PDB file of C-alpha atoms and ligand atoms in Angstrom:
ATOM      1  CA  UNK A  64      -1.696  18.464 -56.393  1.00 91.00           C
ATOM      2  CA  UNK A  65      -4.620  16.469 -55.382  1.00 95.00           C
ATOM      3  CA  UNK A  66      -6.107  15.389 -52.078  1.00 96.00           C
ATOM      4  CA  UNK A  67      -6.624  11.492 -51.803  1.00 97.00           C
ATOM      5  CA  UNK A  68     -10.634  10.813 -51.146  1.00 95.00           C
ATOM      6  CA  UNK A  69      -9.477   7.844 -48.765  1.00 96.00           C
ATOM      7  CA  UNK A  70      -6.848   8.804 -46.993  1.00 96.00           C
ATOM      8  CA  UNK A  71      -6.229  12.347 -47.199  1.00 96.00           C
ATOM      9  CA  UNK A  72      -2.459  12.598 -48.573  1.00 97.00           C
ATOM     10  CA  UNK A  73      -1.397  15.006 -51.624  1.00 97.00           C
ATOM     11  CA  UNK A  74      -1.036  13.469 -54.712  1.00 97.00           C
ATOM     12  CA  UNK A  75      -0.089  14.290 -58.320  1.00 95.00           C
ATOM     13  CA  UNK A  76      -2.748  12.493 -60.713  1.00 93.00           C
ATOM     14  CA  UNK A  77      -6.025  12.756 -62.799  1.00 90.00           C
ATOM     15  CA  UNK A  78      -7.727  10.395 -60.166  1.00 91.00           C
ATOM     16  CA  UNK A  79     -10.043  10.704 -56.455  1.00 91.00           C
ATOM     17  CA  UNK A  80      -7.518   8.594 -54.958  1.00 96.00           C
ATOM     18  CA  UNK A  81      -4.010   7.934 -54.724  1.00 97.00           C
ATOM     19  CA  UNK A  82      -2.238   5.508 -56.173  1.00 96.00           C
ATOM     20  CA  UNK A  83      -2.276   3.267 -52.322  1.00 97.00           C
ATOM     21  CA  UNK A  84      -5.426   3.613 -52.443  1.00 97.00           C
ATOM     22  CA  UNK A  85      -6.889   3.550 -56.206  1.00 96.00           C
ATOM     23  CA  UNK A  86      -6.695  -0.728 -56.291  1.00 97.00           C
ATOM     24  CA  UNK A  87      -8.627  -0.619 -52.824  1.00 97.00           C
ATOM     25  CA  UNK A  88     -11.060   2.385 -54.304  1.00 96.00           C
ATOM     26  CA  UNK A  89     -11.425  -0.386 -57.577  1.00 97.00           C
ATOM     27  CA  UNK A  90     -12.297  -3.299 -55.345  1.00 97.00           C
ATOM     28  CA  UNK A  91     -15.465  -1.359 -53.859  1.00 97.00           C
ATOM     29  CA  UNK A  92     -16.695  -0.194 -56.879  1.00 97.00           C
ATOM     30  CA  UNK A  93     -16.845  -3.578 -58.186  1.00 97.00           C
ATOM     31  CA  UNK A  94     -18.176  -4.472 -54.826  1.00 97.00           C
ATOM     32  CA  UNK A  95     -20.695  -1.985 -55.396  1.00 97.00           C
ATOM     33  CA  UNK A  96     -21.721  -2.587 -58.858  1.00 96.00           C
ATOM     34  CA  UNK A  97     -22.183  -6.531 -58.136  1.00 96.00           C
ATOM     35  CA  UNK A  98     -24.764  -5.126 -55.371  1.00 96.00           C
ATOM     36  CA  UNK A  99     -26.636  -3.098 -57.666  1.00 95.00           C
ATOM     37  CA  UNK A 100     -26.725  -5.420 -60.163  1.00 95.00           C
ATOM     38  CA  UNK A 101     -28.234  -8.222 -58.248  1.00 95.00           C
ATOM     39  CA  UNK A 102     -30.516  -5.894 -55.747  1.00 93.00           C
ATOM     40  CA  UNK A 103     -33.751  -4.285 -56.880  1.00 84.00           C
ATOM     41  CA  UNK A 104     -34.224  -2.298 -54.618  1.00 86.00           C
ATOM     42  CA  UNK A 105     -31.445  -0.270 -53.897  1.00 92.00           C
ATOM     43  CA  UNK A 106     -31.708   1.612 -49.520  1.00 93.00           C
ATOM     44  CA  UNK A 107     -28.409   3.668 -48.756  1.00 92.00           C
ATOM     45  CA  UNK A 108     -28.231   1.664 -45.551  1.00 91.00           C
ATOM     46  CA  UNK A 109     -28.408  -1.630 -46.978  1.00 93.00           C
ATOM     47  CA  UNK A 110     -25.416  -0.990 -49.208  1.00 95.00           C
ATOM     48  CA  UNK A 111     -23.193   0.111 -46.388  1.00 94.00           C
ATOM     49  CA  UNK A 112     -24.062  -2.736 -44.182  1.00 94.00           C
ATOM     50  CA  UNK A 113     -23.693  -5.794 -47.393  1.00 95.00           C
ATOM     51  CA  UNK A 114     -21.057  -3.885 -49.216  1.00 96.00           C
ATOM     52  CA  UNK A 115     -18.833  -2.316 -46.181  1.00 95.00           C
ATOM     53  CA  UNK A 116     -18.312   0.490 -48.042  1.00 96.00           C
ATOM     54  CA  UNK A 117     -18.318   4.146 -46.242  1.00 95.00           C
ATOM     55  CA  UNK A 118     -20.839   6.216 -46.572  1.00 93.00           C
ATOM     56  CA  UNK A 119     -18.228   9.087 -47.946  1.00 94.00           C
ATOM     57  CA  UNK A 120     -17.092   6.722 -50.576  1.00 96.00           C
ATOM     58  CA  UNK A 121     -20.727   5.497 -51.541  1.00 95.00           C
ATOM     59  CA  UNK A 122     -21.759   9.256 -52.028  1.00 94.00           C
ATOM     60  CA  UNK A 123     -18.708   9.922 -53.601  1.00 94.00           C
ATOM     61  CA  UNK A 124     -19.537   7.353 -55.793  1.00 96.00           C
ATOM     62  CA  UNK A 125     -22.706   8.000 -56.480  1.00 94.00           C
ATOM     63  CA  UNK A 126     -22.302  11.006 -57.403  1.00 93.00           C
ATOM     64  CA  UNK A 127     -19.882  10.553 -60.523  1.00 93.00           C
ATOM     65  CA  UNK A 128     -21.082   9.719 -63.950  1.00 93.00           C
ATOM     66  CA  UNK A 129     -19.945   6.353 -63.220  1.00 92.00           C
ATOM     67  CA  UNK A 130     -22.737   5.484 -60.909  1.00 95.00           C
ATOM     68  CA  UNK A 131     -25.113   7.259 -62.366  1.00 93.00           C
ATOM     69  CA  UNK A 132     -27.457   4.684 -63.679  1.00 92.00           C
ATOM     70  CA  UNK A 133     -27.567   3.408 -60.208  1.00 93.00           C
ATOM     71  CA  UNK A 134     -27.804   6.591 -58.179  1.00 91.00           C
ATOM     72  CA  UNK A 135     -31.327   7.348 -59.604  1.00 88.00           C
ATOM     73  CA  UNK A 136     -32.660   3.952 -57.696  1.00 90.00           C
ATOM     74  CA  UNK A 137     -31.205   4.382 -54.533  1.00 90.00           C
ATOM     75  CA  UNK A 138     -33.212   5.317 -51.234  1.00 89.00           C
ATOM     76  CA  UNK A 139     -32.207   6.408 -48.021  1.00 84.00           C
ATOM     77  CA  UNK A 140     -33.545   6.684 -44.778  1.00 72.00           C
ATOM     78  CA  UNK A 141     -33.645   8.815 -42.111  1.00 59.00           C
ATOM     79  CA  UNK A 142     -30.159   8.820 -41.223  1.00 54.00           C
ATOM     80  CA  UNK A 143     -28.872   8.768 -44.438  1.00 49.00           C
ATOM     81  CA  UNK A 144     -31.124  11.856 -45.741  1.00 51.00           C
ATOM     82  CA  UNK A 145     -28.409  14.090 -44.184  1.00 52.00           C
ATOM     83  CA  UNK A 146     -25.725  12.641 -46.174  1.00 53.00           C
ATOM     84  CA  UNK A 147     -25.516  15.307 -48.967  1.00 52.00           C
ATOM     85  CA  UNK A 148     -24.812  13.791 -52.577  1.00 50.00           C
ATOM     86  CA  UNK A 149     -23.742  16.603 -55.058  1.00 42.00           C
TER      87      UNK A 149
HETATM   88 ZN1  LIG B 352      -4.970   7.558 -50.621  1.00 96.83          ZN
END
């Protein structure tokens, strides 16, 4: 059994997310990768406030393989600095 990164419920899969939540989970990633794809320069805060993705799901994100080409250009500010990325 798994724990769903959105939402929290117990699931049985190879996945973060359940299966509610995996097409909504899709939909920011693609968000996501659009952004980073047209943006240069890449601040933490910027992509929460153009995106509307979480912080929790941006680091979690980030912080798989999947992202990685991105993750190494990204910035944050103060307030994100305490946001810890694996
Ligand atoms: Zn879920």
């Amino acid at each position: 059994m798994k724990k769903c990164n959105r939402c929290g419920c117990f699931f049985i899969g190879d996945n973060d997310v359940c299966a509610n939540c995996l097409p909504i989970d899709a939909n920011d990633k693609a968000k996501l990768i659009d952004y980073c794809e047209t943006n240069k320069s890449l601040l933490f805060s910027d992509i929460i406030h153009s995106t509307g993705v979480s912080s929790t799901n941006l680091s979690r994100y980030f912080s798989s393989t999947e992202f990685s080409q991105y993750s190494k250009n990204i910035q944050y500010n103060d307030i994100c600095k305490k946001i810890n990325l694996n």
